Coordinates of C-alpha atoms in Angstrom, one line a residue:
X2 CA 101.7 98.7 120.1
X3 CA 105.0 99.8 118.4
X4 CA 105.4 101.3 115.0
X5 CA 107.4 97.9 114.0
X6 CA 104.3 95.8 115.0
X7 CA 102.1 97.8 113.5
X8 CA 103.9 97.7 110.1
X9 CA 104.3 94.2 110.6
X10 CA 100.9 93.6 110.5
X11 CA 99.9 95.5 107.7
X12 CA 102.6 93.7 105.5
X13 CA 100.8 91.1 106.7
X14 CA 97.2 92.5 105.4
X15 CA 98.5 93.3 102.1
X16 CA 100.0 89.6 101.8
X17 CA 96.6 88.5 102.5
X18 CA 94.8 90.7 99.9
X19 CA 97.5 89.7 97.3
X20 CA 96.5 85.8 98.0
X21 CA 93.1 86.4 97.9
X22 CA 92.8 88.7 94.6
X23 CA 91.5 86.8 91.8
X24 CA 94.0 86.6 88.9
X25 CA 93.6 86.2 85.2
X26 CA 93.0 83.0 83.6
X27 CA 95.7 81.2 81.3
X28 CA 95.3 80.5 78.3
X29 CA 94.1 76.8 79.4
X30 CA 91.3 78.1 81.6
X31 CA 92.6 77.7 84.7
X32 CA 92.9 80.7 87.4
X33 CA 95.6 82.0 89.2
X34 CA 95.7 84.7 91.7
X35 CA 97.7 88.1 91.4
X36 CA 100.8 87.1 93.1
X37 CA 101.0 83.6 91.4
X38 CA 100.4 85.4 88.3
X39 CA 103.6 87.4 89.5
X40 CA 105.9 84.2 90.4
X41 CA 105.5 82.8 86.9
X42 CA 106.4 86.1 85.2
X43 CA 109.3 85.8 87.9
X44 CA 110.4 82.5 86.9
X45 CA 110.4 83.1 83.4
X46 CA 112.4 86.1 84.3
X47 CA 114.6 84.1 85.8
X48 CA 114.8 81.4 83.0
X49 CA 115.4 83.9 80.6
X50 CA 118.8 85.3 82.8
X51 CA 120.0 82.0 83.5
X52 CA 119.8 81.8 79.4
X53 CA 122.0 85.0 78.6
X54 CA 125.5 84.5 78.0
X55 CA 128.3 85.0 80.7
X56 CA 125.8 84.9 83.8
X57 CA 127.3 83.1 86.6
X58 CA 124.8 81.7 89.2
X59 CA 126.4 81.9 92.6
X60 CA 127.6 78.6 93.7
X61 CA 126.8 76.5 96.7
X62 CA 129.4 77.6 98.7
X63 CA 128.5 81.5 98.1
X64 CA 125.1 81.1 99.0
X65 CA 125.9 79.4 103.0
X66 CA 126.1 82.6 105.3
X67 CA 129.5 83.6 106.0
X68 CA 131.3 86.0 108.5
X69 CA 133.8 88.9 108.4
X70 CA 136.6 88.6 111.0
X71 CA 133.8 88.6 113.8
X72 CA 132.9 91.7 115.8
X73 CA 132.2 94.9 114.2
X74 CA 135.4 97.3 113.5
X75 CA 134.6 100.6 115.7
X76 CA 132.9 103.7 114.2
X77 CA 130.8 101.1 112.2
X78 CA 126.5 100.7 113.0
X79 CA 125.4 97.3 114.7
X80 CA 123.8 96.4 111.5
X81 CA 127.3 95.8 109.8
X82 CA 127.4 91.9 111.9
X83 CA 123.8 91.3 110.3
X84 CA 125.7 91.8 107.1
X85 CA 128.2 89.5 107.4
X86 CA 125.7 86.8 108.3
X87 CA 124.0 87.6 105.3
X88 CA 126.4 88.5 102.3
X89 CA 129.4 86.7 101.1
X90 CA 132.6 88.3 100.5
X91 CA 133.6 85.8 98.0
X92 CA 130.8 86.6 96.0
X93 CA 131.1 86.2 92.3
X94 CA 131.1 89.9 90.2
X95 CA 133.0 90.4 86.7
X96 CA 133.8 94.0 86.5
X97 CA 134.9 95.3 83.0
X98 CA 137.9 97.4 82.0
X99 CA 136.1 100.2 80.5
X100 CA 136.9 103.5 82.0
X101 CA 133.3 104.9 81.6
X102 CA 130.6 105.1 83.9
X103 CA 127.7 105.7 81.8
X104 CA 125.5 102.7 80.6
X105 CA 123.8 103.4 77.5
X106 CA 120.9 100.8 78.0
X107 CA 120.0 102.2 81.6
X108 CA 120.5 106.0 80.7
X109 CA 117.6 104.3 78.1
X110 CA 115.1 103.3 80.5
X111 CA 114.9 107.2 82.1
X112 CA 115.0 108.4 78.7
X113 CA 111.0 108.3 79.2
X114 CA 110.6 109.4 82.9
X115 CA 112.6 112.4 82.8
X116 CA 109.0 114.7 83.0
X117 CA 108.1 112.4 85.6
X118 CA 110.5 112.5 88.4
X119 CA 108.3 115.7 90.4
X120 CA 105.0 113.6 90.3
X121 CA 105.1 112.5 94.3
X122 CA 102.7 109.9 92.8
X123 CA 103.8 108.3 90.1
X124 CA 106.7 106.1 89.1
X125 CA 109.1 107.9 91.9
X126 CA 107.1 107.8 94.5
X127 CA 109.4 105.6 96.6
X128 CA 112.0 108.3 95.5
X129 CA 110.4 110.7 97.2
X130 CA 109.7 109.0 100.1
X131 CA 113.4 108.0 100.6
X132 CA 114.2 111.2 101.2
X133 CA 113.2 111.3 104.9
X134 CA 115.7 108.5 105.5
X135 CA 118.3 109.7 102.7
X136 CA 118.6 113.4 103.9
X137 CA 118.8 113.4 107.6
X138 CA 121.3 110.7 107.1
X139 CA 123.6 112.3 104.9
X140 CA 123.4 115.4 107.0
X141 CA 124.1 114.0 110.4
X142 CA 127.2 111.8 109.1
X143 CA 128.5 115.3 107.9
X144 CA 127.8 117.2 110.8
X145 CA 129.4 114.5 113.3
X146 CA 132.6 114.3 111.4
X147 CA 132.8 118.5 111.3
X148 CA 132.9 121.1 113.3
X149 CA 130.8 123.0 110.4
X150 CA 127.3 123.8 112.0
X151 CA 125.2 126.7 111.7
X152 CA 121.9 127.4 112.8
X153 CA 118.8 127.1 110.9
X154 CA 121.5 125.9 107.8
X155 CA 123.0 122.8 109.5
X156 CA 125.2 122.1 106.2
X157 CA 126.4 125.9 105.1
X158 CA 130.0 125.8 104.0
X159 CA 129.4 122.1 102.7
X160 CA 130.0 121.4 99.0
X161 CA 127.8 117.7 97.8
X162 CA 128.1 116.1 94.5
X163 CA 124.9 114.7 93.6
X164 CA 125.6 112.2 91.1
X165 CA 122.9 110.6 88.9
X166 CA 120.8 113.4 90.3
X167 CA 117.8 113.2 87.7
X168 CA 115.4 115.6 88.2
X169 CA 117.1 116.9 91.6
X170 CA 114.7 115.1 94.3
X171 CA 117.9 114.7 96.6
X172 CA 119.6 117.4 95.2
X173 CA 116.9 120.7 96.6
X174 CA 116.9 119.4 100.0
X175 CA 120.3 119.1 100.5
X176 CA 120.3 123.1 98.9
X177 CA 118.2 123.9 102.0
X178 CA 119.8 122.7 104.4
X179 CA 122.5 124.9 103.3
X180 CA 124.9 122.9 101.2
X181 CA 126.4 123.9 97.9
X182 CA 125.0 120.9 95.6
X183 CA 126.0 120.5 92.1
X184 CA 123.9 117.8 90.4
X185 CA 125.5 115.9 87.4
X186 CA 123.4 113.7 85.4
X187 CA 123.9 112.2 81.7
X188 CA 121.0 112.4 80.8
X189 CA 120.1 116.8 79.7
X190 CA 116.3 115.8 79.8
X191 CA 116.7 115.1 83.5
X192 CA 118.6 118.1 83.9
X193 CA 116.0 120.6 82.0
X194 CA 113.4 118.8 84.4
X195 CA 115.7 119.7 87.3
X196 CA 116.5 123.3 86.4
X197 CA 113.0 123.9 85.5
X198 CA 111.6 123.0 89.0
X199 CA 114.4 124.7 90.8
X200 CA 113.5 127.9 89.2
X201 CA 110.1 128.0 91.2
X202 CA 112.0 128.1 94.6
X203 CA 114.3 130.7 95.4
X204 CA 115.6 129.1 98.3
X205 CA 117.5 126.6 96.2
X206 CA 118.3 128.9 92.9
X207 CA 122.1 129.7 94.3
X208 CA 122.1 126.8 96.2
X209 CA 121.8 124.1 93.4
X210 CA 124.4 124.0 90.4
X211 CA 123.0 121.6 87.4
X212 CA 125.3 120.2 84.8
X213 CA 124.9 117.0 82.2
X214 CA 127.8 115.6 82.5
X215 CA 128.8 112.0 83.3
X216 CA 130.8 111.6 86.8
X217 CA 134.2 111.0 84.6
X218 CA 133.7 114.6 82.6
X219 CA 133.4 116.6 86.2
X220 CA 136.5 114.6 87.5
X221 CA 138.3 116.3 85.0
X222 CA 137.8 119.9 86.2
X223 CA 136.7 119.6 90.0
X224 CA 139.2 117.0 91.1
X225 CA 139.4 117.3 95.1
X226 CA 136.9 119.9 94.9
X227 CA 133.4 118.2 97.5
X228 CA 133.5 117.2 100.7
X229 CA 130.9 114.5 100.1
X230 CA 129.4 112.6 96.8
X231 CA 126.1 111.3 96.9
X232 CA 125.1 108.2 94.7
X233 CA 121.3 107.2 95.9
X234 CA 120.1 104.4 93.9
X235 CA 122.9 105.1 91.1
X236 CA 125.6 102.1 91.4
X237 CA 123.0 99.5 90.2
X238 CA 122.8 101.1 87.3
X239 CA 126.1 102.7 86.0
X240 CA 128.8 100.4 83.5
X241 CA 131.8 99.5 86.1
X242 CA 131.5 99.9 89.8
X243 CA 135.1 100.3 90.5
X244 CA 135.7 102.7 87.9
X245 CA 132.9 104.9 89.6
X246 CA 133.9 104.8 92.8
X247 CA 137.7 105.6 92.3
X248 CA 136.3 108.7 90.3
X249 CA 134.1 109.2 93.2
X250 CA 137.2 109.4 95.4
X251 CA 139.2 111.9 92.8
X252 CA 136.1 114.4 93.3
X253 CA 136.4 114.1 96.8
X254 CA 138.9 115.9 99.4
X255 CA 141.3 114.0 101.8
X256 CA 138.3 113.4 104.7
X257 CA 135.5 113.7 102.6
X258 CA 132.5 111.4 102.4
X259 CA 130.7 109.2 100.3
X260 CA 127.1 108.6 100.8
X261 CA 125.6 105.2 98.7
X262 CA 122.3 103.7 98.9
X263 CA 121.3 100.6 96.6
X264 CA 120.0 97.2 96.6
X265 CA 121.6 94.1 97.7
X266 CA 122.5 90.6 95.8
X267 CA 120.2 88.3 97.1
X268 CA 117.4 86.1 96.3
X269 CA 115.2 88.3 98.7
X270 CA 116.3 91.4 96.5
X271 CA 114.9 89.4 93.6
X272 CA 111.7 88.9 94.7
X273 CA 111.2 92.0 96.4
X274 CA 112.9 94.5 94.6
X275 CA 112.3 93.2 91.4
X276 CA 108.9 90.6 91.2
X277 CA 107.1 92.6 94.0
X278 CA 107.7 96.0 93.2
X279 CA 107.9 96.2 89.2
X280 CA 105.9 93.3 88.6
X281 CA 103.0 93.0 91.4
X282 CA 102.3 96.9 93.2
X283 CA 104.0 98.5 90.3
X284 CA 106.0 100.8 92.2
X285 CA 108.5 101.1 89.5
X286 CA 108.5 100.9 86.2
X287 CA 108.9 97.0 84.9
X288 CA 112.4 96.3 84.1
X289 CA 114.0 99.1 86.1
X290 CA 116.4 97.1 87.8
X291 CA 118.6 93.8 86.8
X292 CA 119.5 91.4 89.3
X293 CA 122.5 90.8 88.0
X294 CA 123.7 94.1 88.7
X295 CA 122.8 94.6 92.4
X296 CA 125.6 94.6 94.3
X297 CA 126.1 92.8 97.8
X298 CA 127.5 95.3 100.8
X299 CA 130.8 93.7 101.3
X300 CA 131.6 93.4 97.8
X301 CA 131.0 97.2 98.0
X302 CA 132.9 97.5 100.4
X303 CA 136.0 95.5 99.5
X304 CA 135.9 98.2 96.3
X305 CA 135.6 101.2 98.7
X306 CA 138.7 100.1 100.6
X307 CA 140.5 99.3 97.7
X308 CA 139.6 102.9 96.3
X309 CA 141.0 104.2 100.0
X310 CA 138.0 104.6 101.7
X311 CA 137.1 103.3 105.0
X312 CA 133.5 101.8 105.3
X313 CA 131.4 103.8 109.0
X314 CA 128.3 102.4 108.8
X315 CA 125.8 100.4 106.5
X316 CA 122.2 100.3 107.6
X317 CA 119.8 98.3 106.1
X318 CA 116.2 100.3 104.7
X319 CA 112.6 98.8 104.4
X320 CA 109.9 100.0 102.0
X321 CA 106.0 100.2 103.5
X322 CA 104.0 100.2 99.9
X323 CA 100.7 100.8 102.1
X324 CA 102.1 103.8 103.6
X325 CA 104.8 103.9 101.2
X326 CA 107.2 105.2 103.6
X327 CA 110.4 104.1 104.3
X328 CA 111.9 103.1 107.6
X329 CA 115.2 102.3 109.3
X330 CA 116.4 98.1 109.7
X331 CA 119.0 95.6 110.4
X332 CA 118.5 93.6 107.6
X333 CA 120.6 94.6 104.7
X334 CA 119.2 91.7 102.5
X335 CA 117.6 94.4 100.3
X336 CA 118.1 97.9 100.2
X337 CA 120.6 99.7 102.1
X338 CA 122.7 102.8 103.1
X339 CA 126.2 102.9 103.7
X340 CA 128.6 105.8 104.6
X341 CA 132.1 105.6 103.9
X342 CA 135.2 108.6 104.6
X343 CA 138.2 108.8 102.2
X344 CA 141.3 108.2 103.9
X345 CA 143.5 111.0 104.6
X346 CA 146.7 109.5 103.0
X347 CA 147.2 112.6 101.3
X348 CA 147.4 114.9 104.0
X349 CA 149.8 112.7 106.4
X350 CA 151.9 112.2 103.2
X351 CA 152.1 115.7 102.8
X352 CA 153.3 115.4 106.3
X353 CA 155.6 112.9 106.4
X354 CA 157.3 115.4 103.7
X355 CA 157.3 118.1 105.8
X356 CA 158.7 116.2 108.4
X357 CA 161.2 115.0 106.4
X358 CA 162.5 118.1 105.1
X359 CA 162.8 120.0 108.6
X360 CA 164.6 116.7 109.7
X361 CA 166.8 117.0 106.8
X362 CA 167.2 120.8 107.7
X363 CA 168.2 120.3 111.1
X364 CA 170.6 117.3 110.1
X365 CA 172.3 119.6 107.5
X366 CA 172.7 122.5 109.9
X367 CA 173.5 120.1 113.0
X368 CA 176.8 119.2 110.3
X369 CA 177.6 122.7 110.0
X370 CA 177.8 123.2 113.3
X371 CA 179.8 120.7 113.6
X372 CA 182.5 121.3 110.8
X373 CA 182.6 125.0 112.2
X374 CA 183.5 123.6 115.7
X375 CA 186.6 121.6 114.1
X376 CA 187.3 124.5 112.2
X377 CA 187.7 126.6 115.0

């Protein structure tokens, strides 16, 4: 029996148990079990979106599955056709002008949890977990596009932005493996809580810079400065997408990467991410994450490409709350990973200059010769 059947079938078990559970009773007497329980507090959820001003639902046509040009494009994962099948590129998303990243109302929510985020049981347990897909993928992207490898430190000479790091979960592993991390987050409580736990590990203590700092304040004094950024479960929470990525892409070099993992805009993502896991198992903190601001892959990446960044791979990821461990998928309808490598524009511009000028050299010296041979 494979590891897919067998997690199959205990999904299956705890749907079961979830039907079966008795519920609490309304206010008229009547019963209703845990997960119906969950469905009205969903739909009222719902109501209550569809009631705040300037939401758009997505319209008929943005619903129906829609393809992207066919086959993959090469260097990209197999999962990227399962995509297209199930997100829309012409997906509705209002993006403001606003030129920070920071939002004050989900910097808010962590305000509470920043003593929290070291407890492998409590409200970032999934967190914790994530990190046996997050890190190995980050580190073999980097590895196959660089020749950097050392022993026993697969990612020495390797500088990562951790961005949104909270208390450093992602950050410390990527330490050990041998990067230099620097970990920015707005929020200083999550940064005390970071520095304070680093401090008990001397593996990670010049390993692991901390600073609390918004992604826009760093751009301004490490422009061009990491060879990769790392944004796990950040986008769906920060003010203006665009505007983060394209200061992703300043912090970055010419060739560097860009590492995202977040949820995806669909009704799935709704009732898993948000009914099932904040409102039924309770394996986040309720009202954590708004619909409205998940973010659908190739709406992600139409802003990557825009920002100069070509998209490698998107792989789609699959929580286990029994086990609570996380595991690999081609289904992107949820939560997903996605690589992508800033173009290196910069460099064949650079180039092309060079090119130009010894071209202009010899043209200008070709002339000479030539006015000294009429001379003579």
């Amino acid at each position: 029996e494979s590891d897919q059947q067998r997690a199959a079938a205990a999904a299956l078990a705890m749907w079961r148990r979830l039907l079966c559970t008795p519920g609490r009773s309304s206010q008229s007497g009547r019963q209703f079990g845990v997960l119906g329980c969950a469905l009205r507090a969903g739909f009222c959820d719902w109501n209550a979106m569809l009631a705040r001003p300037g939401f758009r639902t997505p319209t008929a046509t943005s619903l129906q599955p829609c393809t992207v040009g066919g086959a993959a494009a090469p260097g990209t994962s197999s999962s990227r056709s399962v995509q297209a099948r199930h997100s829309c590129r012409h997906a509705s998303r209002m993006y403001s002008t606003s030129k920070t990243t920071v939002e004050p109302g989900e910097v808010k929510k962590f305000q509470a949890l920043s003593q929290k985020w070291w407890d492998g049981n409590g409200e970032f347990a999934a967190l914790h977990a994530l990190n046996d897909l997050r890190v190995p993928f980050i580190r073999d992207a980097l590895l196959t596009y660089s020749e950097k490898q050392q022993l026993g430190c697969p990612l020495h000479g390797f500088r990562i932005l951790d961005v949104g790091c909270g208390g450093g979960l992602l950050s410390e592993p990527l330490g050990r493996l041998g990067a230099m991390v620097t970990g920015i987050d707005p929020l200083k409580d999550n940064i005390t809580t970071a520095e304070m736990h680093k401090s008990f590990d001397p593996a990670v203590q010049e390993q692991v810079q901390y600073t609390a700092c918004s992604l826009e304040e760093m751009a301004v004094e490490a422009t061009g400065m990491f060879d990769a950024v790392v944004a796990s479960e950040v986008v769906e929470h920060v003010a203006d997408v665009e505007t983060f990525i394209r200061y992703a892409a300043q912090m970055l070099k010419p060739g560097g990467s860009l590492f995202l993992t977040t949820i995806n805009k669909t009704f799935l993502s709704y009732v898993l991410a948000i009914v099932t896991a904040e409102k039924i198992l309770r394996i986040v903190p309720n009202g954590t994450h708004e619909w409205e601001r998940f973010i659908n892959p190739d709406e992600l990446e139409r802003l990557l490409v825009s920002s100069g960044f070509t998209v490698e791979t998107i792989n789609g990821m699959v929580y286990n709350p029994l086990f609570g461990s996380w595991s690999w998928s081609s289904n992107v309808d949820v939560n997903y990973a996605l690589h992508a490598v800033k173009n290196k524009i910069e460099e064949q511009s650079d180039f092309t200059s060079e090119t130009g000028d010894r071209c202009d050299n010899g043209i200008n010296q070709s002339e000479s010769s030539a006015r000294s041979t009429v001379t003579l």
